[in-house]
């Protein structure tokens, strides 16, 4: 049986739309690599916080953007992230990092550094890869075979995110998500945006299983037409 051609899938969208769960499941189901680009921005933010960099000063951030060594594992069953040889999968999810990642990721030198890393990983994925983020279809991989943009209502996103963050209040989670959207959509370098040729999938009324099935079908249709 002839093996399927490699396929590069870009999945973008704001927080709480189901990007990570969908991307991992699609990659696993189709035996593709998987890359969580948000984890890379969190990782560099964690390094900046740990090293006492002044995050109010973009030039201070830019000056050290090339210093940390960030290594992403691309197995969807066990995606890993390490900085300078240290496993940071847990530490990068703290509230402190979450609150500061938008400021760090808005610095052009940081985006250039991480984008190069992402393109390198995508280019070396032999069977293909599912890459999730906010600017994958527009900036990182504009020639991706398939671009998907996930959306959902702010209320649905807040309910999902507060379910993940045990004990958090839905209203404050919704406000935080909208603030993050505004920051990510208005930044000069690679803002959160839907690519003109992306397929938009509104996940508000869909179960995770339905979203996964929808994206898997889109990938299979794209492969059949290649």
PDB file of C-alpha atoms in Angstrom:
ATOM      1  CA  UNK A   1       0.000   0.000   0.000  1.00  0.00           C
ATOM      2  CA  UNK A   2       1.377   3.375  -0.974  1.00  0.00           C
ATOM      3  CA  UNK A   3       2.021   5.588   2.029  1.00  0.00           C
ATOM      4  CA  UNK A   4       0.099   8.841   2.231  1.00  0.00           C
ATOM      5  CA  UNK A   5       2.018  11.964   1.160  1.00  0.00           C
ATOM      6  CA  UNK A   6       3.271  14.162   4.003  1.00  0.00           C
ATOM      7  CA  UNK A   7       0.801  16.865   4.914  1.00  0.00           C
ATOM      8  CA  UNK A   8       1.341  20.108   6.824  1.00  0.00           C
ATOM      9  CA  UNK A   9      -1.706  21.249   8.798  1.00  0.00           C
ATOM     10  CA  UNK A  10      -1.905  24.697  10.419  1.00  0.00           C
ATOM     11  CA  UNK A  11      -4.485  25.106  13.188  1.00  0.00           C
ATOM     12  CA  UNK A  12      -4.955  28.647  14.479  1.00  0.00           C
ATOM     13  CA  UNK A  13      -7.389  30.388  16.758  1.00  0.00           C
ATOM     14  CA  UNK A  14      -7.691  32.142  20.106  1.00  0.00           C
ATOM     15  CA  UNK A  15      -7.408  30.464  23.530  1.00  0.00           C
ATOM     16  CA  UNK A  16     -10.189  28.132  24.644  1.00  0.00           C
ATOM     17  CA  UNK A  17     -11.335  27.035  21.180  1.00  0.00           C
ATOM     18  CA  UNK A  18      -9.980  23.503  21.605  1.00  0.00           C
ATOM     19  CA  UNK A  19      -6.811  23.947  19.517  1.00  0.00           C
ATOM     20  CA  UNK A  20      -4.486  21.817  21.632  1.00  0.00           C
ATOM     21  CA  UNK A  21      -6.874  18.915  22.257  1.00  0.00           C
ATOM     22  CA  UNK A  22      -7.958  18.879  18.615  1.00  0.00           C
ATOM     23  CA  UNK A  23      -4.446  19.184  17.176  1.00  0.00           C
ATOM     24  CA  UNK A  24      -2.991  16.420  19.354  1.00  0.00           C
ATOM     25  CA  UNK A  25      -5.859  14.046  18.578  1.00  0.00           C
ATOM     26  CA  UNK A  26      -5.764  14.719  14.821  1.00  0.00           C
ATOM     27  CA  UNK A  27      -1.988  14.202  14.743  1.00  0.00           C
ATOM     28  CA  UNK A  28      -2.272  10.959  16.712  1.00  0.00           C
ATOM     29  CA  UNK A  29      -5.114   9.632  14.557  1.00  0.00           C
ATOM     30  CA  UNK A  30      -3.266  10.361  11.309  1.00  0.00           C
ATOM     31  CA  UNK A  31       0.220   9.376  12.584  1.00  0.00           C
ATOM     32  CA  UNK A  32       1.569  12.917  12.120  1.00  0.00           C
ATOM     33  CA  UNK A  33       3.966  14.927  14.259  1.00  0.00           C
ATOM     34  CA  UNK A  34       2.489  17.627  16.506  1.00  0.00           C
ATOM     35  CA  UNK A  35       3.782  21.038  17.562  1.00  0.00           C
ATOM     36  CA  UNK A  36       2.305  23.304  20.217  1.00  0.00           C
ATOM     37  CA  UNK A  37       3.822  26.664  19.284  1.00  0.00           C
ATOM     38  CA  UNK A  38       2.239  28.368  22.289  1.00  0.00           C
ATOM     39  CA  UNK A  39       4.390  26.179  24.547  1.00  0.00           C
ATOM     40  CA  UNK A  40       7.490  27.569  22.829  1.00  0.00           C
ATOM     41  CA  UNK A  41       6.438  31.148  23.571  1.00  0.00           C
ATOM     42  CA  UNK A  42       5.621  30.131  27.133  1.00  0.00           C
ATOM     43  CA  UNK A  43       9.040  28.471  27.390  1.00  0.00           C
ATOM     44  CA  UNK A  44      10.947  31.581  26.338  1.00  0.00           C
ATOM     45  CA  UNK A  45       8.754  33.655  28.680  1.00  0.00           C
ATOM     46  CA  UNK A  46       9.522  31.264  31.561  1.00  0.00           C
ATOM     47  CA  UNK A  47      13.245  31.631  30.819  1.00  0.00           C
ATOM     48  CA  UNK A  48      12.970  35.430  30.819  1.00  0.00           C
ATOM     49  CA  UNK A  49      11.080  35.407  34.146  1.00  0.00           C
ATOM     50  CA  UNK A  50      13.561  32.931  35.679  1.00  0.00           C
ATOM     51  CA  UNK A  51      16.498  35.077  34.595  1.00  0.00           C
ATOM     52  CA  UNK A  52      15.074  38.341  35.881  1.00  0.00           C
ATOM     53  CA  UNK A  53      14.711  40.032  32.495  1.00  0.00           C
ATOM     54  CA  UNK A  54      12.717  43.282  32.648  1.00  0.00           C
ATOM     55  CA  UNK A  55       9.571  42.340  30.744  1.00  0.00           C
ATOM     56  CA  UNK A  56       8.425  45.962  30.662  1.00  0.00           C
ATOM     57  CA  UNK A  57      11.396  46.696  28.374  1.00  0.00           C
ATOM     58  CA  UNK A  58      11.097  45.229  24.839  1.00  0.00           C
ATOM     59  CA  UNK A  59      14.759  46.016  24.096  1.00  0.00           C
ATOM     60  CA  UNK A  60      15.840  43.957  27.128  1.00  0.00           C
ATOM     61  CA  UNK A  61      13.712  41.057  25.868  1.00  0.00           C
ATOM     62  CA  UNK A  62      15.066  41.431  22.328  1.00  0.00           C
ATOM     63  CA  UNK A  63      18.677  41.432  23.535  1.00  0.00           C
ATOM     64  CA  UNK A  64      18.413  37.926  25.038  1.00  0.00           C
ATOM     65  CA  UNK A  65      15.880  36.328  22.665  1.00  0.00           C
ATOM     66  CA  UNK A  66      18.576  34.103  21.151  1.00  0.00           C
ATOM     67  CA  UNK A  67      20.001  32.812  24.426  1.00  0.00           C
ATOM     68  CA  UNK A  68      17.761  29.962  25.662  1.00  0.00           C
ATOM     69  CA  UNK A  69      17.925  26.613  23.869  1.00  0.00           C
ATOM     70  CA  UNK A  70      14.338  25.463  23.320  1.00  0.00           C
ATOM     71  CA  UNK A  71      13.682  21.863  22.303  1.00  0.00           C
ATOM     72  CA  UNK A  72      10.164  20.682  21.408  1.00  0.00           C
ATOM     73  CA  UNK A  73       9.247  16.994  21.244  1.00  0.00           C
ATOM     74  CA  UNK A  74       6.692  16.389  18.469  1.00  0.00           C
ATOM     75  CA  UNK A  75       5.105  13.082  19.539  1.00  0.00           C
ATOM     76  CA  UNK A  76       1.372  13.844  19.952  1.00  0.00           C
ATOM     77  CA  UNK A  77       1.111  11.168  22.661  1.00  0.00           C
ATOM     78  CA  UNK A  78       3.830  12.846  24.698  1.00  0.00           C
ATOM     79  CA  UNK A  79       4.674  16.378  23.507  1.00  0.00           C
ATOM     80  CA  UNK A  80       7.651  17.654  25.505  1.00  0.00           C
ATOM     81  CA  UNK A  81       9.270  21.038  25.943  1.00  0.00           C
ATOM     82  CA  UNK A  82      12.689  21.726  27.428  1.00  0.00           C
ATOM     83  CA  UNK A  83      14.739  24.868  27.960  1.00  0.00           C
ATOM     84  CA  UNK A  84      18.500  24.481  28.312  1.00  0.00           C
ATOM     85  CA  UNK A  85      17.964  20.791  29.032  1.00  0.00           C
ATOM     86  CA  UNK A  86      15.335  21.373  31.745  1.00  0.00           C
ATOM     87  CA  UNK A  87      11.806  19.937  31.366  1.00  0.00           C
ATOM     88  CA  UNK A  88       9.500  22.956  31.651  1.00  0.00           C
ATOM     89  CA  UNK A  89       6.159  21.376  30.694  1.00  0.00           C
ATOM     90  CA  UNK A  90       4.771  22.167  34.160  1.00  0.00           C
ATOM     91  CA  UNK A  91       6.384  25.520  34.980  1.00  0.00           C
ATOM     92  CA  UNK A  92       5.324  27.165  31.697  1.00  0.00           C
ATOM     93  CA  UNK A  93       1.642  26.737  32.632  1.00  0.00           C
ATOM     94  CA  UNK A  94       1.789  28.884  35.776  1.00  0.00           C
ATOM     95  CA  UNK A  95      -0.342  32.012  36.083  1.00  0.00           C
ATOM     96  CA  UNK A  96       2.803  34.166  36.158  1.00  0.00           C
ATOM     97  CA  UNK A  97       3.943  32.908  32.744  1.00  0.00           C
ATOM     98  CA  UNK A  98       0.397  33.069  31.336  1.00  0.00           C
ATOM     99  CA  UNK A  99       0.118  36.728  32.383  1.00  0.00           C
ATOM    100  CA  UNK A 100       3.387  37.685  30.704  1.00  0.00           C
ATOM    101  CA  UNK A 101       3.500  35.595  27.523  1.00  0.00           C
ATOM    102  CA  UNK A 102       1.673  38.176  25.363  1.00  0.00           C
ATOM    103  CA  UNK A 103       4.226  40.893  26.208  1.00  0.00           C
ATOM    104  CA  UNK A 104       7.183  38.622  25.415  1.00  0.00           C
ATOM    105  CA  UNK A 105       5.677  37.167  22.245  1.00  0.00           C
ATOM    106  CA  UNK A 106       4.917  40.645  20.878  1.00  0.00           C
ATOM    107  CA  UNK A 107       8.654  41.424  20.594  1.00  0.00           C
ATOM    108  CA  UNK A 108       9.687  40.947  16.926  1.00  0.00           C
ATOM    109  CA  UNK A 109      13.068  39.380  17.791  1.00  0.00           C
ATOM    110  CA  UNK A 110      11.304  36.730  19.880  1.00  0.00           C
ATOM    111  CA  UNK A 111       8.863  35.959  17.077  1.00  0.00           C
ATOM    112  CA  UNK A 112      11.665  35.723  14.510  1.00  0.00           C
ATOM    113  CA  UNK A 113      13.588  33.305  16.737  1.00  0.00           C
ATOM    114  CA  UNK A 114      10.604  31.075  17.504  1.00  0.00           C
ATOM    115  CA  UNK A 115       9.279  31.180  13.919  1.00  0.00           C
ATOM    116  CA  UNK A 116      12.608  29.860  12.618  1.00  0.00           C
ATOM    117  CA  UNK A 117      12.412  27.034  15.148  1.00  0.00           C
ATOM    118  CA  UNK A 118       8.853  26.203  14.099  1.00  0.00           C
ATOM    119  CA  UNK A 119       9.670  26.156  10.379  1.00  0.00           C
ATOM    120  CA  UNK A 120      12.653  23.907  11.008  1.00  0.00           C
ATOM    121  CA  UNK A 121      10.515  21.396  12.938  1.00  0.00           C
ATOM    122  CA  UNK A 122       7.771  21.455  10.302  1.00  0.00           C
ATOM    123  CA  UNK A 123      10.292  20.991   7.506  1.00  0.00           C
ATOM    124  CA  UNK A 124      11.879  17.970   9.152  1.00  0.00           C
ATOM    125  CA  UNK A 125       8.612  16.097   9.901  1.00  0.00           C
ATOM    126  CA  UNK A 126       8.815  13.159   7.479  1.00  0.00           C
ATOM    127  CA  UNK A 127       5.158  12.122   7.546  1.00  0.00           C
ATOM    128  CA  UNK A 128       3.805  15.613   8.043  1.00  0.00           C
ATOM    129  CA  UNK A 129       2.820  17.654  11.056  1.00  0.00           C
ATOM    130  CA  UNK A 130      -0.067  19.413  12.781  1.00  0.00           C
ATOM    131  CA  UNK A 131       1.111  22.824  14.020  1.00  0.00           C
ATOM    132  CA  UNK A 132      -1.147  24.818  16.323  1.00  0.00           C
ATOM    133  CA  UNK A 133      -0.865  28.467  17.272  1.00  0.00           C
ATOM    134  CA  UNK A 134      -2.067  31.935  16.411  1.00  0.00           C
ATOM    135  CA  UNK A 135      -0.099  32.914  13.311  1.00  0.00           C
ATOM    136  CA  UNK A 136       0.737  29.569  11.704  1.00  0.00           C
ATOM    137  CA  UNK A 137      -1.378  29.871   8.549  1.00  0.00           C
ATOM    138  CA  UNK A 138      -0.578  33.565   8.070  1.00  0.00           C
ATOM    139  CA  UNK A 139       3.104  33.891   9.007  1.00  0.00           C
ATOM    140  CA  UNK A 140       4.868  30.697  10.076  1.00  0.00           C
ATOM    141  CA  UNK A 141       3.644  28.270   7.407  1.00  0.00           C
ATOM    142  CA  UNK A 142       1.786  30.302   4.763  1.00  0.00           C
ATOM    143  CA  UNK A 143       2.162  27.391   2.324  1.00  0.00           C
ATOM    144  CA  UNK A 144       0.609  24.803   4.682  1.00  0.00           C
ATOM    145  CA  UNK A 145      -1.448  22.176   2.829  1.00  0.00           C
ATOM    146  CA  UNK A 146      -4.453  22.801   5.064  1.00  0.00           C
ATOM    147  CA  UNK A 147      -5.264  25.783   7.280  1.00  0.00           C
ATOM    148  CA  UNK A 148      -7.955  25.562   9.926  1.00  0.00           C
ATOM    149  CA  UNK A 149      -9.117  28.473  12.095  1.00  0.00           C
ATOM    150  CA  UNK A 150     -11.034  27.432  15.216  1.00  0.00           C
ATOM    151  CA  UNK A 151     -13.441  29.886  16.839  1.00  0.00           C
ATOM    152  CA  UNK A 152     -15.970  29.753  19.679  1.00  0.00           C
ATOM    153  CA  UNK A 153     -18.045  32.254  21.625  1.00  0.00           C
ATOM    154  CA  UNK A 154     -16.253  34.016  24.503  1.00  0.00           C
ATOM    155  CA  UNK A 155     -18.683  32.338  26.930  1.00  0.00           C
ATOM    156  CA  UNK A 156     -17.921  28.833  25.646  1.00  0.00           C
ATOM    157  CA  UNK A 157     -14.191  29.507  25.672  1.00  0.00           C
ATOM    158  CA  UNK A 158     -14.293  30.870  29.231  1.00  0.00           C
ATOM    159  CA  UNK A 159     -16.316  27.895  30.464  1.00  0.00           C
ATOM    160  CA  UNK A 160     -13.811  25.468  28.942  1.00  0.00           C
ATOM    161  CA  UNK A 161     -10.775  27.343  30.210  1.00  0.00           C
ATOM    162  CA  UNK A 162     -12.152  27.763  33.741  1.00  0.00           C
ATOM    163  CA  UNK A 163     -12.895  24.032  33.723  1.00  0.00           C
ATOM    164  CA  UNK A 164      -9.204  23.452  32.973  1.00  0.00           C
ATOM    165  CA  UNK A 165      -8.084  25.975  35.613  1.00  0.00           C
ATOM    166  CA  UNK A 166      -9.686  24.384  38.671  1.00  0.00           C
ATOM    167  CA  UNK A 167     -11.410  26.865  40.948  1.00  0.00           C
ATOM    168  CA  UNK A 168     -11.241  29.801  38.528  1.00  0.00           C
ATOM    169  CA  UNK A 169     -14.238  32.020  38.011  1.00  0.00           C
ATOM    170  CA  UNK A 170     -15.832  32.029  34.548  1.00  0.00           C
ATOM    171  CA  UNK A 171     -16.367  35.808  34.439  1.00  0.00           C
ATOM    172  CA  UNK A 172     -12.750  36.678  35.263  1.00  0.00           C
ATOM    173  CA  UNK A 173     -11.548  33.940  32.879  1.00  0.00           C
ATOM    174  CA  UNK A 174     -13.689  35.456  30.091  1.00  0.00           C
ATOM    175  CA  UNK A 175     -12.245  38.922  30.767  1.00  0.00           C
ATOM    176  CA  UNK A 176      -8.689  37.524  30.722  1.00  0.00           C
ATOM    177  CA  UNK A 177      -9.336  35.713  27.418  1.00  0.00           C
ATOM    178  CA  UNK A 178     -10.735  38.835  25.765  1.00  0.00           C
ATOM    179  CA  UNK A 179      -7.765  40.870  27.018  1.00  0.00           C
ATOM    180  CA  UNK A 180      -5.380  38.261  25.581  1.00  0.00           C
ATOM    181  CA  UNK A 181      -7.291  38.284  22.254  1.00  0.00           C
ATOM    182  CA  UNK A 182      -6.995  42.052  22.040  1.00  0.00           C
ATOM    183  CA  UNK A 183      -3.252  41.953  22.764  1.00  0.00           C
ATOM    184  CA  UNK A 184      -2.602  39.127  20.296  1.00  0.00           C
ATOM    185  CA  UNK A 185      -4.775  40.599  17.525  1.00  0.00           C
ATOM    186  CA  UNK A 186      -3.341  44.115  17.745  1.00  0.00           C
ATOM    187  CA  UNK A 187       0.375  43.383  17.998  1.00  0.00           C
ATOM    188  CA  UNK A 188       2.503  44.544  15.078  1.00  0.00           C
ATOM    189  CA  UNK A 189       4.490  41.320  14.667  1.00  0.00           C
ATOM    190  CA  UNK A 190       2.434  38.384  13.385  1.00  0.00           C
ATOM    191  CA  UNK A 191      -0.933  39.185  14.960  1.00  0.00           C
ATOM    192  CA  UNK A 192      -3.583  36.551  15.639  1.00  0.00           C
ATOM    193  CA  UNK A 193      -5.488  36.461  12.350  1.00  0.00           C
ATOM    194  CA  UNK A 194      -7.374  34.063  10.118  1.00  0.00           C
ATOM    195  CA  UNK A 195      -5.595  33.284   6.829  1.00  0.00           C
ATOM    196  CA  UNK A 196      -7.649  34.124   3.738  1.00  0.00           C
ATOM    197  CA  UNK A 197      -7.589  30.463   2.646  1.00  0.00           C
ATOM    198  CA  UNK A 198      -8.291  28.947   6.082  1.00  0.00           C
ATOM    199  CA  UNK A 199     -11.364  26.822   6.809  1.00  0.00           C
ATOM    200  CA  UNK A 200     -13.178  28.326   9.800  1.00  0.00           C
ATOM    201  CA  UNK A 201     -14.695  25.870  12.285  1.00  0.00           C
ATOM    202  CA  UNK A 202     -16.934  27.296  15.031  1.00  0.00           C
ATOM    203  CA  UNK A 203     -16.586  24.906  17.978  1.00  0.00           C
ATOM    204  CA  UNK A 204     -19.144  26.614  20.262  1.00  0.00           C
ATOM    205  CA  UNK A 205     -21.850  23.965  19.825  1.00  0.00           C
ATOM    206  CA  UNK A 206     -19.568  21.032  18.946  1.00  0.00           C
ATOM    207  CA  UNK A 207     -18.141  18.333  21.188  1.00  0.00           C
ATOM    208  CA  UNK A 208     -14.400  17.782  21.067  1.00  0.00           C
ATOM    209  CA  UNK A 209     -14.984  14.488  19.221  1.00  0.00           C
ATOM    210  CA  UNK A 210     -16.992  16.326  16.545  1.00  0.00           C
ATOM    211  CA  UNK A 211     -14.282  18.955  16.071  1.00  0.00           C
ATOM    212  CA  UNK A 212     -11.613  16.243  15.743  1.00  0.00           C
ATOM    213  CA  UNK A 213     -13.731  14.323  13.227  1.00  0.00           C
ATOM    214  CA  UNK A 214     -14.290  17.510  11.215  1.00  0.00           C
ATOM    215  CA  UNK A 215     -10.565  18.325  11.006  1.00  0.00           C
ATOM    216  CA  UNK A 216      -9.542  14.715  10.253  1.00  0.00           C
ATOM    217  CA  UNK A 217     -12.029  14.726   7.360  1.00  0.00           C
ATOM    218  CA  UNK A 218     -10.589  18.009   6.043  1.00  0.00           C
ATOM    219  CA  UNK A 219      -7.055  16.547   6.150  1.00  0.00           C
ATOM    220  CA  UNK A 220      -8.131  13.354   4.400  1.00  0.00           C
ATOM    221  CA  UNK A 221      -9.921  15.337   1.684  1.00  0.00           C
ATOM    222  CA  UNK A 222      -6.831  17.498   1.211  1.00  0.00           C
ATOM    223  CA  UNK A 223      -4.598  14.433   0.958  1.00  0.00           C
ATOM    224  CA  UNK A 224      -6.917  12.804  -1.566  1.00  0.00           C
ATOM    225  CA  UNK A 225      -6.684  15.892  -3.739  1.00  0.00           C
ATOM    226  CA  UNK A 226      -2.880  16.263  -3.546  1.00  0.00           C
TER     227      UNK A 226
END
